[in-house]
Tab-separated table of C-alpha atoms in Angstrom:
chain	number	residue	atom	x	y	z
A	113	UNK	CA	105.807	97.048	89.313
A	114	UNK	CA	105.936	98.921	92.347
A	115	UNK	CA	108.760	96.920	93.930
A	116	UNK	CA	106.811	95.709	96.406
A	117	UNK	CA	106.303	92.054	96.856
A	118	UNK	CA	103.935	89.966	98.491
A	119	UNK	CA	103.537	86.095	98.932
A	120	UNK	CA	101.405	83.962	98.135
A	121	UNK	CA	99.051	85.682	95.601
A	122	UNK	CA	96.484	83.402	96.332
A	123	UNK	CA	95.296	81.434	99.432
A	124	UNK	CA	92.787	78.847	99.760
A	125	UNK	CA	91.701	77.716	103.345
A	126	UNK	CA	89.192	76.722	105.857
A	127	UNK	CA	87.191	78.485	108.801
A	128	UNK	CA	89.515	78.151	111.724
A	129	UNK	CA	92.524	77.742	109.950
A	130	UNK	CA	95.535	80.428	110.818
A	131	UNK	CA	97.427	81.461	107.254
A	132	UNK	CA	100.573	83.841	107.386
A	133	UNK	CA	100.626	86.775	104.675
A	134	UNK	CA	104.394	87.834	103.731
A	135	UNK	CA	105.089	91.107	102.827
A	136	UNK	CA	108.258	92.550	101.070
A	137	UNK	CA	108.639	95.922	100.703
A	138	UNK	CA	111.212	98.325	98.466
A	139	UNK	CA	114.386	98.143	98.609
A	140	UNK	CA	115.440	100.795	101.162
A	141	UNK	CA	111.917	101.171	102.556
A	142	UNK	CA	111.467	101.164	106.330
A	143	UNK	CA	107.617	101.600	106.582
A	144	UNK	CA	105.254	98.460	105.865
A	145	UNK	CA	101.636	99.079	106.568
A	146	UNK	CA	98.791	96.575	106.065
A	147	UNK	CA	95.804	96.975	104.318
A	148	UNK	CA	92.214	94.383	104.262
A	149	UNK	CA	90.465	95.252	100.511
A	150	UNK	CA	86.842	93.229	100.879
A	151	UNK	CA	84.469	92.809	98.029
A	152	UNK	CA	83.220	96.324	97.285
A	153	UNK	CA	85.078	98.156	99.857
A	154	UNK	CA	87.428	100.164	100.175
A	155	UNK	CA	90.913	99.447	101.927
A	156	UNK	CA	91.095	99.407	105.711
A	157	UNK	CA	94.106	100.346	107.310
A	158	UNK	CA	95.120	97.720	109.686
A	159	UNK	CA	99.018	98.070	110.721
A	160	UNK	CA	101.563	99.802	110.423
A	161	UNK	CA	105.600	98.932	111.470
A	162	UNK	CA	108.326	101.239	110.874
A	163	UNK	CA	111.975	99.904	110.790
A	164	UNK	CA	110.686	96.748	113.174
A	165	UNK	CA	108.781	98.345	115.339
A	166	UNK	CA	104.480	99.208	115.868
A	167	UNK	CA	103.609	102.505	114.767
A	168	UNK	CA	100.209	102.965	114.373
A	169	UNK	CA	96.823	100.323	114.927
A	170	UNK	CA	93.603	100.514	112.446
A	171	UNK	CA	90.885	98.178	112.658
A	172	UNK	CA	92.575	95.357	113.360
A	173	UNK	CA	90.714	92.107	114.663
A	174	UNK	CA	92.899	90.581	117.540
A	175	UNK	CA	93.075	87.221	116.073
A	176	UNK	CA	95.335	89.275	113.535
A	177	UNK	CA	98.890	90.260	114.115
A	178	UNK	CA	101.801	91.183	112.510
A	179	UNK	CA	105.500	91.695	112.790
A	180	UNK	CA	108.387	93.358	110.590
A	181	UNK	CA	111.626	91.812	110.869
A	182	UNK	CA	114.795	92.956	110.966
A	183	UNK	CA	115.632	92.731	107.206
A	184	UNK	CA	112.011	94.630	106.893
A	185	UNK	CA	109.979	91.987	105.719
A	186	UNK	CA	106.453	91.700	107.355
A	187	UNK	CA	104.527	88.966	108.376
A	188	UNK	CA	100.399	89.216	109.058
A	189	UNK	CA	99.178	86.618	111.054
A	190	UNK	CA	95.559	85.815	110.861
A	191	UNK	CA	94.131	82.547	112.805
A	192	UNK	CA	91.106	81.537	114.033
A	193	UNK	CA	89.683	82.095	110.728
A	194	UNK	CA	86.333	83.359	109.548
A	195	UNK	CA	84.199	83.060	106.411
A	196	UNK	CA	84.264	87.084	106.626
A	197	UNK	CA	88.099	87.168	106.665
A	198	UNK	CA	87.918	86.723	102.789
A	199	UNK	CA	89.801	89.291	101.296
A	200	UNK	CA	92.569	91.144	99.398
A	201	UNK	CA	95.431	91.924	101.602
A	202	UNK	CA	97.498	94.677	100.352
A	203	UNK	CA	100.981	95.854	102.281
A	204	UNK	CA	102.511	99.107	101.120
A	205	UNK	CA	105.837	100.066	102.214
A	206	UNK	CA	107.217	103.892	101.962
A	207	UNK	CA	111.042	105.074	103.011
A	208	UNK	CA	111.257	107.332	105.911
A	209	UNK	CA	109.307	108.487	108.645
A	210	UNK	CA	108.738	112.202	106.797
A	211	UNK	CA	107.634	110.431	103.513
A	212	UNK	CA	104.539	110.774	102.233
A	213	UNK	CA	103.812	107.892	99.766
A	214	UNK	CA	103.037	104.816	99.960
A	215	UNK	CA	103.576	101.744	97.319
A	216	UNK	CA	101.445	98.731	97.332
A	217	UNK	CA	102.119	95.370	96.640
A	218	UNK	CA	100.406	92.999	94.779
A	219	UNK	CA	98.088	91.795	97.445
A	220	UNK	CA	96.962	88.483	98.422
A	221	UNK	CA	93.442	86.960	97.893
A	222	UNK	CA	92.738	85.170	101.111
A	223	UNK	CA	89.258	82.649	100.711
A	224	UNK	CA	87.917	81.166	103.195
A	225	UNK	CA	85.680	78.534	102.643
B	5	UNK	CA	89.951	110.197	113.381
B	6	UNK	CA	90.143	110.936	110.008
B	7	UNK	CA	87.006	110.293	107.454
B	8	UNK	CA	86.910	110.476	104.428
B	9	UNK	CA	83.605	110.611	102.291
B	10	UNK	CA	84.081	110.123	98.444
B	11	UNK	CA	81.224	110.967	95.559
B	12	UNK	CA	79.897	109.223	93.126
B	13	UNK	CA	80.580	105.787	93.705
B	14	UNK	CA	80.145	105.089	90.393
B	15	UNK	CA	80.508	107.254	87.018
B	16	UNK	CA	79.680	106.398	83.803
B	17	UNK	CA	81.163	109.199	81.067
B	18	UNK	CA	81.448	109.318	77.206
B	19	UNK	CA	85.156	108.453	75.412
B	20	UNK	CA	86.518	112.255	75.080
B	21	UNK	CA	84.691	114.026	77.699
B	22	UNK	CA	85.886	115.144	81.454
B	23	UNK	CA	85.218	112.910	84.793
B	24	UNK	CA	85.574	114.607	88.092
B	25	UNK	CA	85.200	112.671	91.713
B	26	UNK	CA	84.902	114.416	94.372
B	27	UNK	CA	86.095	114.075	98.618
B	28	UNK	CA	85.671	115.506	101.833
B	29	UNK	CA	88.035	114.806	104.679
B	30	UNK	CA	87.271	115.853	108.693
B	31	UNK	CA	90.363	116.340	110.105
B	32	UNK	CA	91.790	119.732	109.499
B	33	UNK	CA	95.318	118.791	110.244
B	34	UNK	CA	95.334	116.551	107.027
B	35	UNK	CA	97.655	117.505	104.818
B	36	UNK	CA	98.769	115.044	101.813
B	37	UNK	CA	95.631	114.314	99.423
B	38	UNK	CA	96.786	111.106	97.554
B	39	UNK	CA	94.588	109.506	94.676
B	40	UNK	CA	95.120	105.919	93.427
B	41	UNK	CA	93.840	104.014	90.549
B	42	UNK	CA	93.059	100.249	90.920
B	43	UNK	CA	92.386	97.834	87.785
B	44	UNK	CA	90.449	94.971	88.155
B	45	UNK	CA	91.985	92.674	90.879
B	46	UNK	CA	95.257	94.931	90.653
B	47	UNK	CA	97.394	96.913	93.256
B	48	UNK	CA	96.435	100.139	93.640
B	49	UNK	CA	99.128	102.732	91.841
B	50	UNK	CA	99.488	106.083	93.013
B	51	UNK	CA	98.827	108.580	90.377
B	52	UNK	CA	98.341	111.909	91.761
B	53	UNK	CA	99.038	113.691	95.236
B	54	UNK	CA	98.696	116.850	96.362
B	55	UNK	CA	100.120	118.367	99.731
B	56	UNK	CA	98.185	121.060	101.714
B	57	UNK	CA	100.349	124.100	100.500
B	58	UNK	CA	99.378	123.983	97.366
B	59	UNK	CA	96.087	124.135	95.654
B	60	UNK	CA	96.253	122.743	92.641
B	61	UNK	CA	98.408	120.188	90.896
B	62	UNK	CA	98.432	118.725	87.427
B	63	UNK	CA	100.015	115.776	85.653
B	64	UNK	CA	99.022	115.718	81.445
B	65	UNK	CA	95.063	114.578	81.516
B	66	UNK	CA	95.145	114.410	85.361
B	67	UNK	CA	94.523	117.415	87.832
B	68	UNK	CA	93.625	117.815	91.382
B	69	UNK	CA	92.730	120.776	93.362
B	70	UNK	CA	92.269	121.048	97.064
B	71	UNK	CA	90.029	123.576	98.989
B	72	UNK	CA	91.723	123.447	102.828
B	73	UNK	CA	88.858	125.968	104.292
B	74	UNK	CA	85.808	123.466	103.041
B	75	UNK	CA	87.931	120.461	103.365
B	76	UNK	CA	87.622	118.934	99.906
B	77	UNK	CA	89.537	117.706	97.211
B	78	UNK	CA	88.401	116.583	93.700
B	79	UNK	CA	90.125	114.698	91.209
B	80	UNK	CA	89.765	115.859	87.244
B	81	UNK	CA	90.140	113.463	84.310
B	82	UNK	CA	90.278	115.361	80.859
B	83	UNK	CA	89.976	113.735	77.310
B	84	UNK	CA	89.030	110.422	79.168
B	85	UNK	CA	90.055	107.386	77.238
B	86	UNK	CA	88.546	103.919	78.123
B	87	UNK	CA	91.989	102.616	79.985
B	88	UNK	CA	91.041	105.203	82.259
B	89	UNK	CA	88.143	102.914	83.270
B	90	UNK	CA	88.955	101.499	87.322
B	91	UNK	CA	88.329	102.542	90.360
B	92	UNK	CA	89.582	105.292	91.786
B	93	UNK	CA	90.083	106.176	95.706
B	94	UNK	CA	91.306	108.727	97.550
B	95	UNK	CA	92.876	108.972	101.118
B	96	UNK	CA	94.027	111.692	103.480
B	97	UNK	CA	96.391	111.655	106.103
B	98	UNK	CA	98.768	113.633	108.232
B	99	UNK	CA	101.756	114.223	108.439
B	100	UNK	CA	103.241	114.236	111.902
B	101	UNK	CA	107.189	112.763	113.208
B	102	UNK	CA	106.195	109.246	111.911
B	103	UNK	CA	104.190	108.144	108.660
B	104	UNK	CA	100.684	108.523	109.127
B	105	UNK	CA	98.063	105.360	107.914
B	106	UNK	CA	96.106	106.450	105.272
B	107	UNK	CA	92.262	106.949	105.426
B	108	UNK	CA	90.734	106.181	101.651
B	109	UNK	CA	87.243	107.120	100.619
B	110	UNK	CA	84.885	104.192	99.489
B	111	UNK	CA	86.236	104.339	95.660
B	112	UNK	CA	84.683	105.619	92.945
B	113	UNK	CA	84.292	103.180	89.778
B	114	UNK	CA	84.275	105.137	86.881
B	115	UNK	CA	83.471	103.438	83.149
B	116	UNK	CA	84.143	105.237	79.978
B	117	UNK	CA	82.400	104.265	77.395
B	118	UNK	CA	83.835	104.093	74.218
């Protein structure tokens, strides 16, 4: 258990729909970043926050966004929802600005149908 | 930006014997070499990293060694056991006054057969 946590683990929903990925990271953490696992990829960075704010921008669609809040949780938002939008979500979360690692959560399986 | 190519993208190796995967990064101002390990429909775990001023590190069965003038880094599984069976990826990144994203290679899905 990496003490990350993510909700839900699973997440059934329609094309068009808008779903909202939560994202807890380690105790003490400050960093979140998103990452989009599809079948037979690889992981694609999307977002990163640090301590509430937008650090960095991957590939991310713009019907996507996120936020961090200010007890660090994250939030992605993803609306407008496509059949190709099926996908593990992964957020990792690492403790300061200098630090190198990263831990990832669980991930949630997104399918849309 | 950062790229990272990874070989083989699959590997299929005997119970006992050694696996090695291979990657080549593009930006020479990388300079932390994670690998992780994912299971079937699992998280991936962290299980070896290597920074840039060093060029070799090693953790029991688990090695990696990093060539900064060709820009590559390999990982190196010894006395492979079939747990060891998952994919494996590794990433790049840099580190400047903020974390850095990580850029991962395509994975490599080893199989030990037992």
């Amino acid at each position: 258990d990496s003490g990350v946590t993510q909700t839900p683990k699973h997440l059934i929903t329609a094309t068009g729909q808008r779903v909202t990925l939560r994202c807890s990271p380690r105790s003490g953490d400050l960093s979140v970043y998103w990452y989009q696992q599809s079948l037979d990829q690889g992981l694609q960075f999307l977002i990163q926050y640090y301590n509430g704010e937008e650090r960095a921008k991957g590939n991310i669609l713009e019907r996507f966004s996120a936020q961090q809040f200010p007890d660090l949780h994250s939030e992605l938002n993803l609306s407008s929802l496509e059949l190709g939008d099926s996908a593990l979500y992964f957020c990792a979360s690492s403790p300061r600005q200098s630090s190198y690692e990263q831990y990832f959560g669980p991930g949630t399986r997104l399918t849309v149908t | 930006g950062e790229n990272v190519e990874q070989h083989p993208s699959t590997l299929s190796v005997q119970e006992g014997d050694s696996a090695v995967i291979k990657c080549t990064y593009s930006d020479s101002a990388s300079n932390y070499f994670p690998w992780y390990k994912q299971e079937l429909g699992k998280r991936p775990q962290l299980i070896i990293d290597i920074r840039s001023n060093v060029g070799e590190k090693k953790d029991q069965r688990i090695a990696v060694t990093l060539n900064k003038t060709a820009k590559h880094f390999s990982l190196h599984i010894t006395e492979t056991q079939p747990e060891d069976s998952a994919v494996y990826f590794c990433a790049a990144t840099t580190r400047n006054s903020g974390n850095t994203p990580l850029v991962f290679g395509k994975g490599t899905r080893l199989s030990v057969i037992a």
